[in-house]
Amino acid sequence: AAMAGVLRAAGVARRLLCSGLGVAAGPPSTRQLREAEEATPVFQYAGKVTRRKDRVFVWGFSYSGALGVPSFVRPDVGWKKPRRIQPTPYRLETEEKISSAACGYGFTLLASNTTDITKVWGMGLNKDSQLGFQRSRRDQTKGYEYVLEPSPIPLPLEKPQQTRVLQVSCGRAHSLVLTDYEGVFTMGNNSYGQCGRKVVEDEIYSESHLIHQLKEFDSRVVQVVCGQDHSLFRTKKGGVYACGWGADGQTGLGHYNITSVPTKLCGDIAGVNIIQVSSYGDCCLAVSDEGDVFGWGNSEYLQLASVTETTQVNVPRHLPFKIGKVKEAACGGTGNIVLTEEGNVFVWGYGILGKGPNLIETAVPEMIPPSLFGGSDFSPDVCVAHVRCGLSQFAALTNRGELFVWGKNLRGCLGTGRMEDQYFPWRVTVPGEVVDVACGVDHMVSMVKSFT
Amino acid sequence: LNAAPGRAPRQHVRFLPAPAPDGGGAVELVAARVPVLADHPLVRGPRFRKLKIGAGHRLDVKASGVFVLGIGHGNKLLTDLYNCHLTKVYTVGGLFGKATDDFSDTGKLIEKTTFDHITREKLERILAVIQGTNQKALLMYSNIDMKTQEAYELAVKGLIRPMGKSPPIITAVRCLQFALPEFQLEIHCLHETQQYLRKIVHEIGLELKSSAVCTQVRRIRDGVFTLDDALLRTQWNLQSIQEAIQNCQLKVETELEKTLG
C-alpha cells in the first residue's frame, strides 16, 4: 500500500514545518498498512442484479458461410487469412437471445422467441432457397447463393408482432420453422415433397420467394424434425405426420414413394402418445411417454436390426430394448443414441459409437460408462441431460452444463481443437454453461449461458 | 540412536594357544569361538555419526501440512514415490474482496472489489469448469494415443494421468466452506507448487468478477501419507519416528508395487 503523502522527515526544519503530516521513515507499520488499505477505493465489477448473458458459439467448416462469420470466408483486413475450419468454439454476436438453432447440410438457422418482426436468421448455403429469398445488394433482382452472415428471413406471418417462433429444423436442402399459433412454415427444395406442398416439375428452387405454410393437422404441431429429404411433424395429441422422400421408408407410411402432403403415421405408434421424434439422415426414432422407442426408415447400418433383417422399414416398429425408460432419442446418419430416465446413454448402429475404436457396429444398444461424462466419486450427481446427433457425430450435455462430443471429426466439427476422430466422449471447452447444441454435417452451433 | 543396543559383535573361530591339559610347558592349539576384535565398540566407535535425510515434495514457507522425509535407505524410496506421480490434496482458504501482488493476504494490496454478488452456486460452477479443463489437460499430457482401445479403457476407469513431466494439473476441486467473504476449497493436484494454488484462488476471484486472495494452504495428503500418519512438532522423537516408519512401510510398498509394477 503506497501511502500517499508519506514524507521522509529529512531535516529538523521540515519536521517543525509539517508537523502532523510528516511521518518517520522506515517500513510502514501494521496500523499504517491497515489505514492505507481502508482508504483504497473499492471497485465494483458486477452488482447483485447482474444477469447471466446468453451467447452463441459456432465451430466447424466455415467456407459455406454456415458459421456466420464473414471474415472467415472473405477477410475484411489485408493481413487476415481466410479460415477454412474453426476448430474450437467461436463466439457469434447476435442481436437477440437465440432460443433455438438448427444445422443443416451446409447452412444454419437461428431463431429467437421474440415478438419483434425479425424472428429467424439464416446463414450458409442458399442454392435452394432454404434460407428464403435473400436479396442481393449488388443486383436487386437476384438473390444470394451463399449467405455469410446471419441474415433475417422474412416469414409471411399474419400477426408478426404476436406470433412467436418456437423451433427451427434443417434438412439437406429444406428447412422448417414452427410457430406457436400460425402452424409450420417450410422453404427450400421440394423435389420430393419434403416442404409439404405438391411437387412442381422442373421447379427452380434457387432465388425462390415461396414459403409454404402448413396448418391442417389433428392438433397443434409441437415439434418439427427434418431428415435428409423428408420432414416429420409431431402434434400435441401425440401423433406423427410425415412427408417427403420415402425410398428408405423414412416417411413410415407403408410405402416407398414420395409424399407431398403431411400424412399421419400408423404402425406400432398408432394410438401411442409420442413425446419426441428425431431424425437427421434416413432413419427415424420416436419416443413415447411410457419410455418405449419406435423406429422406421433406413436400417442398412443395423439401426433396426433388433426387430427385422430387412434394410428398409416403412412402418414404425417398436424396438424392444430392455434398457429402462427412455427419455430422449437422437438419430444420426449411421448411428443412434438414446438417453434413459436414470441418465444413462446407450448407442447402437455403425461407425464411431463412443466405446473406443473396437466397437464399430452393434444392433443392440450398448451403454457408455458414466465415468466418461465427468461422474466420479468426487461428483457423483453428474449425469447426462440431453443427447444430440449430427450426421456422424454425437453430442451429450450434462446437467452441469458441459458438452461432450465424439464421432468422426469431419472438417473440425467436433470442436475439440484437433482434427482427429474421437472414439470416446471428450469435453469441449466452452466459456460458459452449454444450454443446447445443434449438430450438423460439418459444423455445430451451441447456445451458452455465461458463468456469472 | 547411538545409545540403543547395537549389533552383537561377530564371532569367529580362532585357533588359540592354550596350555595342554596334561601339564608341562607344551602349548596346544585349541579351537575357540571368540568375538572379532574389529567389532569391539571401542574400536568401531558410534554406529551413526550422521544421517542422510531427503525431502519429498516441496512445501512453501507460508504453507503447512504433510511433509514427507526419507532417512538413509528411505531416500531411494523417495525417488520411486516421485515417479509414481500420485495426487496431493490441499485445503486452500481464500478471501474475496482483495487482490494482492503475490496472491496471498500478506502481499501488497493492488485492488479492492465488491463481492456481495457471489453465491455458492456461482463458485461451484467455476470449480466445475476448472475441473473440466484440467481433465482435458490430464488426458492430453498422459501421452497416450487417444485412438487406441487401451486409452478408452483407462479413461473409463479414470486411471489416465501423466507419468512424466507436465504442467500443474488439478484433478478435483470441491468447496468445503462458503461464508462471504471467506471460502475454503479442497484441491487434488499433480505436479503443482503452492504459489500455483494461490494463483488459482486469484483467478477464481477474477472469474467471479471480483478478486480473491489466498489465506491458507495446507497439504493434507501426499500420495499415501495422510494427516494421521504425520508427526506433530511435539512428536519429533526417536520412538514416534520409528513407529511411524514401521506403520507406513506396508502402505508405501503396496503403492509402489501397484504403480510401478
XYZ file of C-alpha atoms in Angstrom:
713
model
C 0.000 0.000 0.000
C 1.770 3.066 -1.199
C 0.936 5.678 1.347
C 0.044 8.828 -0.426
C 1.727 11.570 1.437
C 4.404 9.753 3.363
C 7.093 12.317 3.655
C 10.589 11.482 4.658
C 11.495 13.739 7.510
C 14.765 14.983 6.150
C 15.587 17.808 8.390
C 14.516 19.316 11.653
C 13.095 22.354 9.931
C 10.855 20.209 7.795
C 9.676 18.361 10.836
C 8.764 21.569 12.538
C 7.001 22.913 9.473
C 4.888 19.944 8.565
C 4.139 18.561 11.958
C 1.277 16.160 11.781
C 1.784 15.425 8.090
C 5.288 14.067 8.186
C 5.885 10.520 9.349
C 9.181 8.924 10.316
C 10.927 6.992 7.597
C 11.133 3.206 7.594
C 8.840 0.297 6.716
C 5.142 1.156 7.217
C 3.775 -0.243 10.471
C 0.753 -2.516 10.646
C -1.515 0.337 11.611
C -0.363 2.405 8.646
C -0.902 -0.531 6.318
C -4.368 -1.069 7.668
C -5.271 2.590 7.307
C -3.926 2.640 3.780
C -5.899 -0.443 2.953
C -9.092 1.011 4.264
C -8.508 4.186 2.299
C -8.163 2.467 -1.091
C -11.221 2.714 -3.325
C -13.412 -0.336 -3.835
C -14.230 -1.300 -7.417
C -17.487 -2.913 -8.403
C -17.450 -5.119 -11.459
C -20.770 -6.820 -11.007
C -23.738 -5.896 -8.878
C -26.264 -8.180 -7.212
C -28.694 -7.932 -10.090
C -26.194 -8.854 -12.822
C -27.790 -11.330 -15.176
C -26.023 -14.150 -16.907
C -25.599 -13.377 -20.569
C -26.786 -15.630 -23.392
C -24.255 -16.342 -26.074
C -23.968 -18.416 -29.244
C -20.816 -20.345 -30.116
C -20.123 -21.889 -33.517
C -17.388 -24.142 -34.844
C -16.648 -26.332 -37.857
C -16.350 -25.761 -41.577
C -16.730 -22.117 -42.487
C -16.404 -21.766 -46.268
C -20.093 -22.487 -46.796
C -20.889 -19.496 -44.600
C -22.685 -21.736 -42.125
C -20.742 -20.307 -39.186
C -21.993 -16.801 -39.839
C -18.606 -15.084 -39.609
C -17.904 -13.371 -42.957
C -14.281 -12.649 -42.119
C -13.529 -16.362 -42.137
C -14.524 -16.600 -45.791
C -13.758 -13.082 -47.053
C -11.241 -11.420 -44.712
C -12.022 -7.754 -44.208
C -8.450 -6.783 -43.430
C -5.493 -7.473 -45.707
C -3.376 -9.403 -43.249
C -6.115 -11.831 -42.194
C -6.188 -15.162 -43.967
C -9.395 -16.998 -44.819
C -10.137 -19.581 -42.137
C -11.398 -22.789 -43.650
C -12.051 -24.572 -40.391
C -12.789 -23.154 -36.962
C -11.539 -25.943 -34.697
C -12.636 -24.518 -31.319
C -15.826 -22.695 -30.251
C -16.003 -19.138 -31.591
C -18.431 -16.594 -30.247
C -21.032 -15.327 -32.671
C -22.545 -11.931 -31.937
C -26.334 -11.978 -32.282
C -28.823 -9.189 -31.861
C -31.357 -11.155 -29.867
C -31.273 -14.046 -27.478
C -31.349 -17.191 -29.613
C -33.697 -19.808 -28.210
C -33.499 -22.424 -30.944
C -30.902 -23.306 -33.570
C -30.612 -25.974 -36.232
C -27.781 -27.031 -38.501
C -28.499 -28.340 -41.964
C -26.196 -29.621 -44.653
C -24.024 -26.522 -45.045
C -26.402 -23.943 -43.585
C -27.709 -22.846 -40.180
C -30.913 -21.340 -38.857
C -31.107 -19.350 -35.630
C -34.437 -18.428 -34.107
C -35.478 -16.269 -31.199
C -38.877 -16.401 -29.490
C -39.249 -12.654 -29.512
C -42.312 -10.791 -30.700
C -40.216 -8.428 -32.836
C -40.645 -8.586 -36.587
C -37.335 -10.408 -37.197
C -37.510 -13.806 -35.562
C -35.388 -16.121 -37.699
C -31.891 -15.631 -39.092
C -30.158 -17.887 -41.559
C -26.644 -18.274 -42.917
C -24.791 -20.653 -45.234
C -25.832 -22.307 -48.473
C -28.880 -20.855 -50.134
C -28.846 -22.544 -53.505
C -32.315 -23.999 -52.937
C -33.691 -21.020 -51.035
C -33.552 -22.981 -47.829
C -32.934 -19.623 -46.152
C -35.727 -17.902 -48.019
C -35.039 -15.201 -50.539
C -32.002 -13.099 -49.645
C -31.990 -10.099 -51.937
C -28.555 -9.328 -53.275
C -27.441 -5.797 -52.628
C -25.440 -5.523 -55.815
C -28.231 -6.684 -58.117
C -31.727 -6.166 -56.710
C -33.289 -8.784 -58.948
C -31.078 -11.639 -57.885
C -30.577 -13.425 -54.562
C -27.512 -14.620 -52.708
C -26.317 -18.173 -53.185
C -24.163 -18.129 -50.072
C -25.150 -16.083 -47.046
C -22.099 -15.353 -44.940
C -23.712 -13.501 -42.055
C -26.868 -14.174 -40.009
C -29.499 -12.541 -42.198
C -33.168 -12.157 -41.282
C -35.620 -14.449 -43.013
C -38.918 -12.729 -43.757
C -41.797 -15.038 -42.808
C -45.291 -14.325 -44.212
C -46.934 -14.107 -40.785
C -50.452 -12.841 -40.286
C -49.651 -11.298 -36.933
C -45.908 -10.697 -37.000
C -45.900 -8.864 -33.700
C -47.734 -11.531 -31.753
C -46.638 -14.872 -33.147
C -43.550 -16.452 -31.639
C -41.199 -18.914 -33.303
C -40.820 -21.986 -31.115
C -38.393 -24.159 -33.030
C -36.493 -24.484 -36.325
C -35.165 -27.538 -38.108
C -32.974 -28.021 -41.192
C -32.510 -30.895 -43.589
C -30.278 -31.330 -46.616
C -31.805 -28.561 -48.702
C -35.003 -27.555 -46.909
C -35.925 -26.017 -43.583
C -38.954 -25.877 -41.290
C -39.975 -23.106 -38.897
C -42.513 -23.869 -36.155
C -44.611 -21.036 -34.732
C -46.984 -21.129 -31.812
C -50.264 -20.186 -33.478
C -49.602 -19.983 -37.207
C -48.525 -23.538 -37.969
C -45.357 -24.570 -39.740
C -43.537 -22.641 -42.475
C -41.442 -24.607 -44.945
C -38.935 -23.403 -47.511
C -36.283 -24.830 -49.727
C -36.068 -27.778 -52.049
C -39.343 -29.551 -52.726
C -38.350 -32.095 -55.360
C -39.566 -34.897 -53.088
C -42.391 -33.035 -51.439
C -40.457 -32.510 -48.254
C -41.835 -28.998 -47.931
C -45.347 -30.351 -47.655
C -46.633 -28.995 -50.960
C -47.251 -30.584 -54.333
C -44.125 -31.308 -56.396
C -43.910 -28.992 -59.402
C -41.899 -30.457 -62.253
C -38.796 -28.552 -63.272
C -39.290 -26.034 -60.479
C -36.282 -23.799 -59.952
C -35.664 -23.584 -56.250
C -32.878 -21.027 -56.147
C -33.928 -17.404 -55.653
C -37.459 -18.540 -54.956
C -39.754 -16.364 -52.849
C -42.081 -19.212 -51.974
C -42.519 -20.033 -48.291
C -45.296 -22.561 -47.749
C -47.483 -22.610 -44.656
C -48.883 -25.838 -43.203
C -51.826 -25.646 -40.845
C -54.097 -28.694 -41.066
C -53.020 -31.242 -38.501
C -55.120 -33.016 -35.900
C -53.864 -30.665 -33.221
C -51.163 -28.053 -32.779
C -47.712 -29.047 -34.029
C -45.216 -29.014 -31.159
C -42.077 -30.380 -32.791
C -40.697 -30.354 -36.348
C -37.822 -32.542 -37.448
C -36.056 -32.627 -40.807
C -34.476 -35.749 -42.120
C -32.206 -35.629 -45.123
C -35.026 -35.237 -47.655
C -38.136 -35.744 -45.562
C -39.954 -33.913 -42.786
C -41.621 -35.143 -39.613
C -44.230 -33.250 -37.561
C -45.247 -34.198 -34.035
C -48.573 -32.907 -32.767
C -49.761 -32.156 -29.271
C -52.029 -35.205 -29.195
C -49.022 -37.451 -29.738
C -49.461 -38.126 -33.429
C -46.695 -38.045 -36.025
C -47.056 -36.804 -39.608
C -44.523 -37.177 -42.411
C -43.892 -36.051 -45.942
C -41.040 -36.178 -48.433
C -38.719 -38.834 -49.853
C -39.652 -42.359 -48.862
C -37.395 -44.778 -50.748
C -35.940 -45.989 -47.462
C -39.302 -45.990 -45.775
C -38.383 -42.969 -43.726
C -41.867 -41.476 -44.128
C -43.198 -44.543 -42.341
C -46.458 -44.532 -44.301
C -46.298 -48.109 -45.522
C -44.929 -47.413 -48.983
C -41.657 -46.410 -50.582
C -42.956 -43.472 -52.666
C -42.659 -39.777 -52.074
C -45.398 -37.964 -50.202
C -46.090 -34.332 -50.764
C -48.823 -33.822 -48.172
C -48.131 -34.473 -44.481
C -49.858 -37.755 -43.635
C -50.328 -39.369 -40.261
C -48.206 -42.399 -39.402
C -49.705 -45.654 -38.197
C -47.980 -48.927 -37.499
C -46.845 -49.538 -33.935
C -47.246 -45.882 -32.962
C -50.960 -45.716 -33.747
C -52.684 -44.596 -30.578
C -49.423 -44.083 -28.729
C -48.664 -40.693 -27.243
C -45.320 -39.784 -28.771
C -43.343 -37.201 -26.825
C -40.296 -36.859 -29.052
C -39.305 -37.568 -32.665
C -35.813 -37.443 -34.116
C -34.155 -37.843 -37.481
C -31.230 -36.472 -39.435
C -30.368 -38.967 -42.153
C -32.734 -41.635 -43.430
C -33.599 -43.348 -40.167
C -36.184 -42.053 -37.673
C -36.818 -42.681 -33.994
C -39.779 -41.780 -31.802
C -40.091 -41.919 -28.004
C -43.434 -42.457 -26.304
C -44.494 -41.103 -22.932
C -44.046 -44.557 -21.425
C -40.411 -44.728 -22.434
C -40.723 -47.002 -25.461
C -38.692 -46.459 -28.609
C -40.122 -46.838 -32.103
C -38.067 -46.762 -35.284
C -38.563 -46.775 -39.018
C -36.600 -45.900 -42.164
C -33.159 -46.974 -43.227
C -31.713 -49.979 -41.447
C -28.645 -50.679 -43.574
C -26.450 -49.926 -40.585
C -28.219 -52.239 -38.141
C -30.213 -49.399 -36.623
C -33.408 -51.506 -36.633
C -31.759 -54.905 -36.893
C -33.106 -55.856 -33.498
C -36.584 -56.296 -34.980
C -36.033 -57.065 -38.643
C -33.474 -58.321 -41.129
C -34.652 -56.060 -43.952
C -32.661 -52.952 -44.679
C -35.666 -50.673 -45.133
C -38.589 -50.431 -42.749
C -41.511 -48.356 -43.943
C -43.840 -48.775 -40.969
C -42.950 -47.683 -37.425
C -41.860 -50.697 -35.396
C -41.464 -50.913 -31.636
C -37.860 -51.591 -30.637
C -37.928 -53.921 -27.644
C -34.851 -52.761 -25.776
C -34.528 -53.637 -22.118
C -32.574 -50.568 -21.090
C -35.064 -48.778 -18.905
C -37.455 -45.951 -19.559
C -36.186 -43.839 -22.435
C -36.345 -40.066 -22.070
C -34.791 -38.775 -25.275
C -33.557 -40.228 -28.561
C -31.442 -38.855 -31.395
C -30.754 -40.270 -34.839
C -27.653 -39.767 -36.870
C -26.702 -40.906 -40.340
C -25.492 -44.354 -39.313
C -25.763 -44.470 -35.530
C -28.450 -43.817 -32.932
C -28.286 -42.712 -29.322
C -30.856 -42.725 -26.508
C -30.925 -41.276 -23.011
C -32.799 -43.099 -20.254
C -34.516 -41.683 -17.181
C -31.612 -42.769 -14.967
C -29.255 -40.651 -17.022
C -27.550 -43.484 -18.904
C -26.551 -43.136 -22.536
C -26.954 -46.030 -24.981
C -25.615 -46.148 -28.550
C -26.088 -48.560 -31.424
C -25.659 -48.629 -35.176
C -22.487 -48.313 -37.194
C -19.488 -46.007 -37.068
C -17.613 -44.429 -34.199
C -20.101 -45.138 -31.428
C -18.131 -43.865 -28.464
C -16.838 -47.005 -26.805
C -13.326 -46.999 -28.180
C -12.040 -47.991 -31.623
C -13.049 -51.629 -31.209
C -16.799 -51.032 -31.218
C -17.695 -50.320 -34.850
C -21.175 -51.729 -35.124
C -23.830 -53.178 -32.909
C -27.506 -53.865 -33.343
C -28.234 -53.895 -29.627
C -27.762 -50.713 -27.561
C -24.544 -50.554 -25.564
C -24.153 -48.264 -22.578
C -21.434 -45.652 -22.410
C -19.926 -45.697 -18.885
C -20.998 -42.605 -16.915
C -17.453 -42.045 -15.676
C -16.609 -40.747 -19.128
C -19.047 -37.853 -18.668
C -17.345 -36.481 -15.601
C -19.045 -38.523 -12.913
C -16.643 -39.726 -10.226
C -16.774 -40.382 -6.503
C -15.992 -36.712 -6.081
C -19.001 -35.516 -8.044
C -21.487 -38.396 -8.114
C -24.533 -36.402 -9.170
C -23.273 -35.543 -12.637
C -25.469 -37.106 -15.306
C -26.343 -36.551 -18.937
C -29.329 -34.281 -19.535
C -29.657 -34.192 -23.348
C -28.295 -36.093 -26.346
C -27.972 -34.802 -29.891
C -26.782 -36.281 -33.190
C -25.105 -34.917 -36.268
C -24.525 -36.957 -39.403
C -21.616 -38.943 -37.950
C -21.083 -37.242 -34.609
C -22.769 -37.443 -31.222
C -23.091 -34.783 -28.550
C -24.166 -35.100 -24.919
C -24.981 -32.286 -22.487
C -24.600 -32.907 -18.766
C -26.628 -31.294 -16.030
C -23.531 -29.282 -15.105
C -23.583 -27.588 -18.478
C -20.652 -29.445 -20.017
C -20.634 -30.575 -23.618
C -19.149 -33.935 -24.610
C -18.690 -34.858 -28.268
C -17.467 -37.922 -30.084
C -17.554 -39.398 -33.581
C -15.989 -38.581 -36.914
C -14.281 -35.229 -36.849
C -15.338 -34.065 -40.278
C -13.631 -30.749 -41.038
C -13.215 -29.914 -37.388
C -16.885 -30.158 -36.497
C -16.286 -31.725 -33.070
C -14.764 -28.548 -31.707
C -12.063 -30.291 -29.716
C -9.280 -28.301 -31.379
C -7.804 -31.374 -33.033
C -8.521 -32.834 -36.450
C -8.571 -36.495 -35.381
C -11.657 -38.609 -34.871
C -12.719 -39.021 -31.287
C -13.513 -42.554 -30.144
C -14.896 -41.795 -26.684
C -16.703 -38.783 -25.185
C -14.429 -35.738 -24.995
C -15.133 -32.463 -23.263
C -15.403 -29.325 -25.435
C -14.032 -26.245 -23.697
C -16.733 -23.593 -23.937
C -16.511 -20.435 -21.798
C -19.949 -20.821 -20.300
C -22.636 -23.304 -19.380
C -23.930 -25.036 -22.503
C -27.717 -24.967 -22.618
C -28.339 -26.548 -26.020
C -26.359 -27.716 -29.037
C -27.309 -28.341 -32.655
C -25.177 -30.717 -34.736
C -24.810 -30.607 -38.487
C -22.742 -32.439 -41.049
C -19.563 -30.423 -40.677
C -20.396 -27.721 -38.158
C -22.104 -27.262 -34.790
C -23.869 -24.410 -33.029
C -24.329 -24.141 -29.271
C -26.375 -21.857 -27.039
C -24.445 -20.971 -23.921
C -25.111 -19.008 -20.750
C -22.152 -17.130 -19.313
C -20.960 -18.136 -15.861
C -21.660 -15.052 -13.820
C 20.044 -43.704 18.359
C 23.593 -44.459 19.301
C 22.548 -45.359 22.797
C 20.291 -48.145 21.524
C 21.822 -51.606 21.785
C 23.730 -52.215 18.587
C 24.533 -55.350 16.718
C 26.186 -58.069 18.618
C 29.823 -58.409 17.658
C 30.637 -61.076 15.131
C 32.096 -64.322 16.357
C 34.677 -66.350 14.630
C 36.622 -69.414 15.243
C 40.275 -68.964 16.091
C 42.899 -71.393 16.998
C 44.295 -70.081 20.236
C 47.251 -71.383 22.060
C 46.212 -72.805 25.382
C 48.145 -74.792 27.901
C 47.907 -78.522 27.333
C 45.682 -80.377 29.746
C 48.369 -82.839 30.766
C 50.680 -80.263 32.231
C 54.179 -79.399 31.258
C 55.241 -76.478 29.123
C 53.760 -77.803 25.841
C 51.385 -75.451 24.084
C 48.437 -76.823 22.048
C 46.166 -75.125 19.623
C 42.553 -75.206 20.749
C 39.657 -74.060 18.650
C 37.633 -71.388 20.430
C 34.878 -69.064 19.431
C 35.892 -65.532 20.266
C 34.444 -62.178 19.305
C 36.227 -60.405 16.466
C 38.298 -57.602 17.881
C 37.376 -55.336 14.956
C 33.784 -55.350 16.141
C 34.556 -54.132 19.610
C 32.565 -50.991 20.383
C 35.688 -49.090 21.353
C 37.256 -49.995 18.002
C 34.157 -49.393 15.927
C 33.017 -46.161 17.514
C 29.405 -44.839 17.492
C 27.199 -46.518 14.917
C 25.670 -43.382 13.479
C 27.702 -40.237 13.021
C 25.400 -38.548 10.541
C 22.054 -39.376 8.991
C 21.130 -38.849 5.380
C 17.704 -37.218 5.261
C 15.998 -36.439 1.985
C 12.877 -34.377 1.471
C 9.845 -35.308 -0.589
C 7.656 -32.801 -2.467
C 8.433 -29.176 -1.639
C 6.363 -27.157 0.791
C 6.396 -23.356 0.860
C 7.377 -21.201 3.791
C 3.837 -19.829 4.016
C 2.186 -23.226 3.624
C 1.797 -26.034 6.135
C 0.833 -29.671 6.255
C 2.237 -33.103 5.490
C 5.906 -33.132 4.526
C 7.493 -36.454 3.636
C 11.115 -37.142 4.649
C 13.263 -40.140 3.838
C 16.018 -41.339 6.179
C 19.028 -43.294 4.996
C 17.843 -46.057 2.679
C 14.452 -44.398 2.503
C 15.855 -41.873 0.051
C 15.689 -44.482 -2.689
C 12.004 -44.956 -1.924
C 11.595 -41.203 -2.257
C 12.639 -41.242 -5.916
C 10.320 -44.150 -6.557
C 7.431 -42.330 -4.942
C 8.150 -39.290 -7.086
C 7.949 -41.423 -10.199
C 4.565 -42.763 -9.142
C 3.031 -39.326 -9.738
C 0.378 -39.655 -7.057
C -2.001 -36.809 -6.346
C -1.650 -34.486 -3.406
C -4.589 -32.984 -1.546
C -4.599 -29.433 -0.203
C -7.039 -27.368 1.841
C -6.906 -23.861 0.441
C -8.557 -20.972 2.216
C -9.443 -17.798 0.352
C -10.858 -14.336 0.963
C -12.920 -12.350 -1.520
C -12.604 -8.622 -1.997
C -8.854 -8.073 -2.211
C -6.183 -8.557 -4.848
C -2.515 -8.516 -3.923
C 0.652 -8.875 -5.909
C 1.725 -12.272 -4.588
C -1.852 -13.612 -4.346
C -1.675 -14.078 -0.560
C -3.080 -11.839 2.145
C 0.347 -10.645 3.268
C 1.228 -9.056 -0.037
C 0.996 -5.543 -1.323
C -2.624 -4.559 -1.919
C -3.437 -3.848 -5.546
C -7.201 -3.585 -5.696
C -10.319 -3.936 -3.593
C -13.628 -5.060 -5.089
C -17.162 -5.808 -4.003
C -18.160 -9.421 -3.541
C -21.764 -9.427 -2.366
C -22.939 -10.753 -5.736
C -21.046 -14.018 -5.296
C -23.072 -17.078 -4.354
C -22.032 -20.627 -3.624
C -23.701 -21.738 -6.846
C -21.550 -19.430 -8.966
C -18.416 -20.610 -7.196
C -19.296 -24.237 -7.795
C -19.917 -23.547 -11.462
C -16.442 -22.052 -11.812
C -14.962 -25.016 -9.958
C -16.709 -27.393 -12.351
C -15.141 -25.598 -15.301
C -11.696 -25.710 -13.720
C -12.102 -29.430 -13.240
C -13.240 -29.841 -16.822
C -10.309 -28.054 -18.431
C -7.866 -29.818 -16.169
C -9.434 -33.145 -17.063
C -8.622 -32.419 -20.681
C -5.058 -31.475 -19.760
C -4.801 -34.739 -17.825
C -5.700 -36.774 -20.874
C -3.502 -34.742 -23.182
C -0.322 -34.843 -21.113
C -0.558 -38.516 -20.385
C 0.981 -39.180 -23.806
C -1.376 -41.985 -24.699
C -2.694 -42.202 -28.221
C -6.386 -41.389 -27.958
C -7.263 -43.714 -30.800
C -6.375 -46.940 -29.010
C -8.712 -49.202 -27.123
C -6.497 -49.085 -24.045
C -6.803 -45.318 -23.897
C -10.588 -45.769 -23.832
C -10.379 -48.363 -21.091
C -8.082 -46.269 -18.933
C -10.323 -43.259 -19.419
C -13.355 -45.248 -18.267
C -11.567 -46.319 -15.103
C -10.204 -42.842 -14.583
C -6.633 -44.067 -14.369
C -5.112 -41.860 -17.013
C -2.588 -39.475 -15.584
C 0.694 -38.047 -16.838
C 3.593 -40.289 -15.838
C 6.236 -37.781 -16.798
C 6.863 -34.065 -16.522
C 3.805 -31.905 -17.015
C 2.469 -28.504 -16.015
C 0.415 -28.404 -12.818
C -2.884 -30.275 -13.207
C -5.834 -30.176 -10.837
C -7.701 -33.463 -10.784
C -10.546 -32.480 -8.461
C -11.831 -29.402 -6.627
C -14.535 -29.155 -4.033
C -15.900 -26.278 -1.984
C -15.803 -27.193 1.696
C -16.988 -23.973 3.261
C -18.514 -20.804 1.926
C -19.171 -17.829 4.183
C -18.712 -14.479 2.463
C -16.042 -13.176 2.239
C -14.209 -16.394 3.181
C -14.284 -19.744 1.467
C -12.374 -22.991 1.668
C -11.584 -25.423 -1.124
C -10.209 -28.930 -1.218
C -7.924 -29.353 -4.226
C -6.451 -32.609 -5.544
C -3.496 -31.869 -7.833
C -0.406 -33.167 -9.593
C 2.975 -31.505 -10.216
C 1.895 -28.273 -8.588
C 3.515 -25.618 -6.428
C 1.812 -23.781 -3.595
C 2.167 -20.495 -5.460
C 0.219 -22.062 -8.328
C -2.605 -22.825 -5.919
C -2.608 -19.254 -4.709
C -2.755 -18.125 -8.335
C -5.757 -20.391 -8.873
C -7.531 -18.671 -5.976
C -6.764 -15.312 -7.552
C -8.100 -16.474 -10.905
C -11.298 -17.779 -9.318
C -11.792 -14.319 -7.915
C -11.297 -12.762 -11.345
C -13.666 -15.217 -12.982
C -16.397 -14.270 -10.499
C -15.946 -10.602 -11.444
C -14.365 -9.781 -8.121
C -10.955 -10.563 -6.634
C -9.632 -13.064 -4.120
C -6.505 -13.723 -2.092
C -5.317 -16.959 -0.583
C -5.121 -17.059 3.195
C -4.139 -20.639 3.876
C -2.543 -23.544 2.005
C -2.353 -26.805 3.929
C -1.329 -30.119 2.481
C -3.460 -32.853 3.972
C -2.301 -35.761 1.830
C 0.832 -36.513 -0.172
C 0.402 -39.741 -2.116
C -0.116 -42.399 0.568
C 0.777 -40.217 3.563
C -2.192 -38.551 5.278
C -2.539 -36.258 8.258
C -2.952 -39.259 10.557
C 0.491 -40.543 9.634
C 2.153 -37.192 10.093
C 4.053 -36.405 13.318
C 3.355 -33.193 15.206
C 6.114 -30.926 16.465
C 5.747 -32.480 19.912
C 6.209 -35.943 18.478
C 9.608 -35.401 16.889
C 11.389 -38.041 18.976
C 13.046 -41.347 18.140
C 10.277 -43.592 19.415
C 7.494 -41.913 17.401
C 9.626 -41.700 14.290
C 10.429 -45.394 14.416
C 6.766 -46.271 14.962
C 5.683 -44.041 12.106
C 8.207 -45.588 9.719
C 7.005 -49.067 10.594
C 3.355 -48.129 10.144
C 3.895 -46.618 6.721
C 6.219 -49.276 5.358
C 3.497 -51.614 4.217
C 1.458 -48.847 2.601
C 4.405 -47.489 0.653
C 5.398 -50.947 -0.568
C 1.948 -51.827 -1.856
C 1.556 -48.486 -3.598
C 4.941 -48.746 -5.303
C 4.183 -52.274 -6.445
C 0.792 -51.290 -7.792
C 2.008 -48.336 -9.797
C 5.477 -49.225 -10.927
C 4.939 -52.953 -11.167
